[in-house]
Coordinates of C-alpha atoms and ligand atoms in Angstrom, one line a residue:
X17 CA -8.6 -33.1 -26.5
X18 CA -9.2 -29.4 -25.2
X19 CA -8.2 -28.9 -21.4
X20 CA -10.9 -27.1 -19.5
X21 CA -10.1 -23.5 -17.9
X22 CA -8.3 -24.6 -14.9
X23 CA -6.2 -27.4 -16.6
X24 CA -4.7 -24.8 -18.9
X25 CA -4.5 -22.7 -16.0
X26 CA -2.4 -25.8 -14.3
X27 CA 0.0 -26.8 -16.9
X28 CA 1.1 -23.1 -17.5
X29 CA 1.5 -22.3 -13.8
X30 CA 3.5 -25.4 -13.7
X31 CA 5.6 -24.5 -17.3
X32 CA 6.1 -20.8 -15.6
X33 CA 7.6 -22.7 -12.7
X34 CA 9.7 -24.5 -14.0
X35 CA 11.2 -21.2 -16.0
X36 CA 11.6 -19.5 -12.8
X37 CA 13.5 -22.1 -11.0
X38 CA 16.3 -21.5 -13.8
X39 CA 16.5 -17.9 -13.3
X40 CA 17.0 -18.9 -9.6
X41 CA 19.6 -20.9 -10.1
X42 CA 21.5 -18.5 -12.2
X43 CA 20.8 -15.8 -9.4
X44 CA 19.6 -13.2 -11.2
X45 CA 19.7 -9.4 -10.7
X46 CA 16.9 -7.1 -9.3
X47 CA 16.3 -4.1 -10.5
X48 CA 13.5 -1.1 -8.9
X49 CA 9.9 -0.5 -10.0
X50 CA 9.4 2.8 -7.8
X51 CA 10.8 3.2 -4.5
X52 CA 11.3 -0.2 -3.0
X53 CA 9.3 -2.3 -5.3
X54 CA 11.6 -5.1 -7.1
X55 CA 11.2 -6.9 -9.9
X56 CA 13.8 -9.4 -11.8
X57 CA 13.8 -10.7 -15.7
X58 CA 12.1 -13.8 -14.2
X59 CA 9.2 -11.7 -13.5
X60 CA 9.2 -10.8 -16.7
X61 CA 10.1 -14.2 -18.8
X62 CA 7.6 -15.7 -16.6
X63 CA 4.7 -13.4 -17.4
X64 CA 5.8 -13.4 -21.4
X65 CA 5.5 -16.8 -21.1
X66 CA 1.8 -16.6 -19.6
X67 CA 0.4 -14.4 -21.6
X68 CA 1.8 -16.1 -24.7
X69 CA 0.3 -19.5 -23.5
X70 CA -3.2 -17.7 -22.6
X71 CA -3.6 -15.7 -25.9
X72 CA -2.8 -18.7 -27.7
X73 CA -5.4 -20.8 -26.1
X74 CA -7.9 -18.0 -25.6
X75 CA -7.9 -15.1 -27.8
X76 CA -10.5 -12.9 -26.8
X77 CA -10.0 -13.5 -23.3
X78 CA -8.8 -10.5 -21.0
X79 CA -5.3 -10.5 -19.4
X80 CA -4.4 -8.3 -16.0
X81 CA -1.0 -9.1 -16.1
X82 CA 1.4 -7.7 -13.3
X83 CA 4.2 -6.4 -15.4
X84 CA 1.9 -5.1 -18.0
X85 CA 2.2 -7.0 -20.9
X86 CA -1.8 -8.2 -20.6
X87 CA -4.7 -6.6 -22.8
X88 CA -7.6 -5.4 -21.4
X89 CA -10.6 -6.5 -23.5
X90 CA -14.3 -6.4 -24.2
X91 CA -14.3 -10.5 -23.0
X92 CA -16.6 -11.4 -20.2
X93 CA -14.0 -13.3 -19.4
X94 CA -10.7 -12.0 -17.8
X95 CA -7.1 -13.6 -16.9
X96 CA -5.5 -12.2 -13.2
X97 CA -1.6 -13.3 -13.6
X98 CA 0.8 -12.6 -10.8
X99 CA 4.2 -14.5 -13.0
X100 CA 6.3 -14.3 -9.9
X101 CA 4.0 -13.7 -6.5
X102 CA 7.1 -13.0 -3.9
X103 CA 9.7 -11.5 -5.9
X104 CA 12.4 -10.1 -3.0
X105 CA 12.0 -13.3 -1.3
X106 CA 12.9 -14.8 -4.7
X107 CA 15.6 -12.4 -5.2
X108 CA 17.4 -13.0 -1.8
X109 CA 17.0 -17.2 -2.3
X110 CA 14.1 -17.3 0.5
X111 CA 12.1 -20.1 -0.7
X112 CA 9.0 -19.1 -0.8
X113 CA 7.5 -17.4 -3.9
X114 CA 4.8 -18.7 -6.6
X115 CA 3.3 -18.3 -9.7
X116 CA -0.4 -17.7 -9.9
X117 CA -3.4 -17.8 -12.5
X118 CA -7.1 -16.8 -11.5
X119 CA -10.0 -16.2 -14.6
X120 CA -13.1 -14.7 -13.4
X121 CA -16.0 -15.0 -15.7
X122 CA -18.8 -11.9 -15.5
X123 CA -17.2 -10.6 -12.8
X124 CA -17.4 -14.0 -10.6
X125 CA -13.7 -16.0 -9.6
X126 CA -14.3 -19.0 -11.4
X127 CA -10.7 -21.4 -11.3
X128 CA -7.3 -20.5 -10.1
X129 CA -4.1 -21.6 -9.6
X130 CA -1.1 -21.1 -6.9
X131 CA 1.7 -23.3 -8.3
X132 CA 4.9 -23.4 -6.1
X133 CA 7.8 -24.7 -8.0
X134 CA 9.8 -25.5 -5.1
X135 CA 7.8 -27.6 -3.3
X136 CA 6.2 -28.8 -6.4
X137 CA 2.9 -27.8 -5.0
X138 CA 0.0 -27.4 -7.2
X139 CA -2.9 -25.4 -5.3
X140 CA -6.2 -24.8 -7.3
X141 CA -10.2 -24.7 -7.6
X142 CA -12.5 -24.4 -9.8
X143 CA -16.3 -22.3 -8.4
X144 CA -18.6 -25.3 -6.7
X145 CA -15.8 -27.9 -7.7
X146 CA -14.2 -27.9 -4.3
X147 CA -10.1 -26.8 -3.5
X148 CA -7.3 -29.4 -4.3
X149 CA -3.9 -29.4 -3.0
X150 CA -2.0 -31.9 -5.5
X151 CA -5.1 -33.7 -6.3
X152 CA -6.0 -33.9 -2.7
X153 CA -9.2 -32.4 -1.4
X154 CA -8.3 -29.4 1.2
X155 CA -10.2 -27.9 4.1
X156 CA -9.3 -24.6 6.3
X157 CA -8.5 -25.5 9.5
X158 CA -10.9 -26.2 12.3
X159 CA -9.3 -23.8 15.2
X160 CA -12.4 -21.9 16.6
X161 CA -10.8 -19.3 18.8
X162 CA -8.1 -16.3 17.9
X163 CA -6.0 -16.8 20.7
X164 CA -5.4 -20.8 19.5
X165 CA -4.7 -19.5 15.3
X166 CA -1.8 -18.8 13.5
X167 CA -2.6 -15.9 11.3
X168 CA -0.4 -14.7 8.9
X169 CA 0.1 -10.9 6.9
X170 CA 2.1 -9.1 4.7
X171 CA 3.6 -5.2 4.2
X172 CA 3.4 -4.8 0.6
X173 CA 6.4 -2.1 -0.8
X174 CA 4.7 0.5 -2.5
X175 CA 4.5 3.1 -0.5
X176 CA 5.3 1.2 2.7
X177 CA 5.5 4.4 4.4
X178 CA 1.7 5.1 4.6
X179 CA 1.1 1.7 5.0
X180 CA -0.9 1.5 8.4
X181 CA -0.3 -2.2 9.2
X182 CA 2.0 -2.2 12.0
X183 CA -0.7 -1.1 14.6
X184 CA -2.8 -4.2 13.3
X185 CA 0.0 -6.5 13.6
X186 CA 1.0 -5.8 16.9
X187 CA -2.5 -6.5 18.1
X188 CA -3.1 -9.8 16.3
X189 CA 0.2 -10.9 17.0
X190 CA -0.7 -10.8 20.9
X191 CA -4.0 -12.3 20.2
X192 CA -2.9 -14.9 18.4
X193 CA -0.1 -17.9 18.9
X194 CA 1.7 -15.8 16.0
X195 CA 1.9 -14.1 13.1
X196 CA 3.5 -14.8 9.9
X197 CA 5.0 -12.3 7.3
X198 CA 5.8 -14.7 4.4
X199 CA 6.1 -12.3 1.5
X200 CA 4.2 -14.4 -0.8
X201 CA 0.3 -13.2 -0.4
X202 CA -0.8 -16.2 -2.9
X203 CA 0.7 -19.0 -1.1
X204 CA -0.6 -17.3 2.2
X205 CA -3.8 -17.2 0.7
X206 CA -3.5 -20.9 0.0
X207 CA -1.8 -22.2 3.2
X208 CA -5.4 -20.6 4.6
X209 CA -6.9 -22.9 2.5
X210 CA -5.2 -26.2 3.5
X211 CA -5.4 -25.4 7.0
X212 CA -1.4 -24.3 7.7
X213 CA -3.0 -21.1 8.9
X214 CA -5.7 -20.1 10.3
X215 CA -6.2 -16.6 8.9
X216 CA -4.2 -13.8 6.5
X217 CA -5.2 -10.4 6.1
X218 CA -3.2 -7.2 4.1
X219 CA -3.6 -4.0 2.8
X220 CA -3.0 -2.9 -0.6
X221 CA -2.8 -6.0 -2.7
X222 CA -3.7 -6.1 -6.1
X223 CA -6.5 -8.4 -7.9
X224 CA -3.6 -10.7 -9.6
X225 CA -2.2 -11.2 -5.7
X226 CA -4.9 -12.7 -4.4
X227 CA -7.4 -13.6 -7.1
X228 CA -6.9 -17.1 -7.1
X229 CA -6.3 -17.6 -3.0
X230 CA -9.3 -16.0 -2.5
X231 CA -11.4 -18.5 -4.5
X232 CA -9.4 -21.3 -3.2
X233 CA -9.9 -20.6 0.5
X234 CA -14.1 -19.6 -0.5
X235 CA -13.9 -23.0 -2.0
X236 CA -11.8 -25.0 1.1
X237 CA -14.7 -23.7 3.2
X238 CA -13.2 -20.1 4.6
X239 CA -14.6 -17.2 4.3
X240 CA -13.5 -13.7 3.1
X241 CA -14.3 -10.2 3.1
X242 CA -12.7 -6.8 3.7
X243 CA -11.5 -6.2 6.8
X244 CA -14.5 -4.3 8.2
X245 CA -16.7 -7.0 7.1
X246 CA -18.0 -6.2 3.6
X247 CA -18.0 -8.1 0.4
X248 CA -14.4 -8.0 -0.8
X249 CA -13.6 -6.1 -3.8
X250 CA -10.6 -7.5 -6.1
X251 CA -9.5 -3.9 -6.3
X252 CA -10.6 -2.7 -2.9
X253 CA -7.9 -1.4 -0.3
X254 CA -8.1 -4.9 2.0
X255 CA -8.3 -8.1 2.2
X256 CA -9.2 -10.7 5.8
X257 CA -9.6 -14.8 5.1
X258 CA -9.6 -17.3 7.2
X259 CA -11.3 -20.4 8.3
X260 CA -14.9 -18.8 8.9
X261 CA -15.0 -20.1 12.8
X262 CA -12.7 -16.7 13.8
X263 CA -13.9 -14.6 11.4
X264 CA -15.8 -12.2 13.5
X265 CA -13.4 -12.3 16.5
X266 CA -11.0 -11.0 13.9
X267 CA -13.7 -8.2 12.5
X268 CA -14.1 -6.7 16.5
X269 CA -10.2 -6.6 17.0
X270 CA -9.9 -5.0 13.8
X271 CA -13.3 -2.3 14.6
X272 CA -10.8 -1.2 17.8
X273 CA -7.7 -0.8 15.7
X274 CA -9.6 1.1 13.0
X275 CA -11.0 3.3 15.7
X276 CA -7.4 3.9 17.6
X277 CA -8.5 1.8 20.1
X278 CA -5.8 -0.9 21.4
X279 CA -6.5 -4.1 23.1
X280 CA -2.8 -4.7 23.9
X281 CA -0.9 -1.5 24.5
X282 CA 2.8 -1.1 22.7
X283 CA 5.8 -2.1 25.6
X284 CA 7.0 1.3 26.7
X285 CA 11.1 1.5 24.7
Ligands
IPD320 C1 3.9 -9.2 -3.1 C2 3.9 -10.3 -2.2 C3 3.9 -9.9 -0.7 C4 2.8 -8.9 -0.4 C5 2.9 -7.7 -1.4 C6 2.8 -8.2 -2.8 P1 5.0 -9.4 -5.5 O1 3.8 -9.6 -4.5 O2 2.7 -11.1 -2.4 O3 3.7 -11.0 0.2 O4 3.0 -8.5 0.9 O5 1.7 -7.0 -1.1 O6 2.9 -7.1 -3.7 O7 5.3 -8.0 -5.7 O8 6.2 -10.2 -5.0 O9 4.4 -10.1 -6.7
CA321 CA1 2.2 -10.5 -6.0
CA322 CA1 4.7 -10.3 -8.9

């Protein structure tokens, strides 16, 4: 019997898992890619294990692998693989990392997959087919104002120092009950989606980061664009989801940031 798209998707997410909670337990090493960027031979057994799996079952598919072992094709169809989304919390034993699968056909998301090995959580959707948390149908969250959500972000490490987040997390996190720095933009992406937050937003990911939240909170009902409102772009410099009811409070607090304007002024040292 042949598995469709997001059933492969599954069982290898699950398989890559599986590999990565070994490596954990033998605590491996880290090494740098850059500056302050780590990566560990999980990320890399992981991802050869991926791409294996994907050009076995689909050979003329594209593959945008994180660690560069993917092919870039002619296929209208193309693979986005993150083999270890939250590798320095992985590295320091802080439990929260993934493995993640998206394949967007013709340029549209059409089924991903955030699998968390830990918590043996299986996160996924398929385009019109609704988002599933273990075979449970998931929702965002119902919160309709900011100052009731808990919103969550992230500070990715290359080239952290540009990175112009901390003025836009000092202003949500007075707006809101609080904000969250997980380290793991996938499983933000997909706590979005079941309602655990209300909201995620970060600069500077990558299309294999957040392919596969994005469609999962779309498909739970949220909403996402860029952070000044327009369509999001898998390679674009930001990224805002949440559950659709705060979306535009959100945009307005971001307009002030982006314009120096600050709602909540920094405490005086
Ligand atoms: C990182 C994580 C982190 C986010 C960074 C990503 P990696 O992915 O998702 O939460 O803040 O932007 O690069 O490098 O661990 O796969
Ligand atoms: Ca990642
Ligand atoms: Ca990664």
């Amino acid at each position: 019997m042949r598995l469709s798209f997001l059933e492969s998707a599954v069982d290898i997410a699950k398989e890559a898992g599986s590999l990565l909670l070994h490596y954990l337990e033998r605590k491996v090493g880290f090494e740098l890619k850059g500056d302050y960027d780590l990566v560990t031979e999980a990320d890399r057994a992981s991802e050869q294990l991926i791409v294996n799996r994907l050009r076995s079952l689909f050979p003329t598919h594209s593959i945008v692998a994180e660690e560069g072992s993917g092919e870039e094709g002619t296929s209208e169809y193309c693979w986005y693989v993150d083999p270890l989304d939250g590798t320095t919390n992985f590295a320091h034993g802080f439990p929260m990392f993934n493995v993640t699968l998206a394949l967007e056909r013709a340029g549209e998301l059409i089924a991903g997959v955030v699998y968390d090995p830990l918590r043996q959580e299986v996160f996924c959707a398929e385009r019109g087919g609704g988002a599933y948390l273990n075979h449970h149908r998931i929702q965002v969250s119902k919160s309709r104002q900011l100052s009731e959500s808990l919103i969550a972000t992230g500070f990715p490490s290359r080239r952290r120092h540009l990175n112009i987040n901390v003025h836009f997390y000092h202003q949500l996190a007075m707006a809101t009950h609080g904000v969250r720095r997980g380290g793991s933009a996938a499983l933000d992406l997909a706590y979005v989606a079941c309602g655990r937050l209300d909201g995620f937003w970060e600069f500077g990911l990558n299309p294999w980061d957040m392919a596969a939240g994005v469609l999962l909170v779309e498909e739970a009902g949220g909403k996402v664009s860029d952070m000044k409102g327009g369509n999001l772009q898998l390679r674009g410099p930001h990224l805002l989801a949440d559950n659709g009811h705060i979306h535009s409070e959100i945009l307005t607090l971001f307009s002030e940031i982006f314009r120096g304007e600050y709602r909540f002024p920094l405490p005086v040292l």
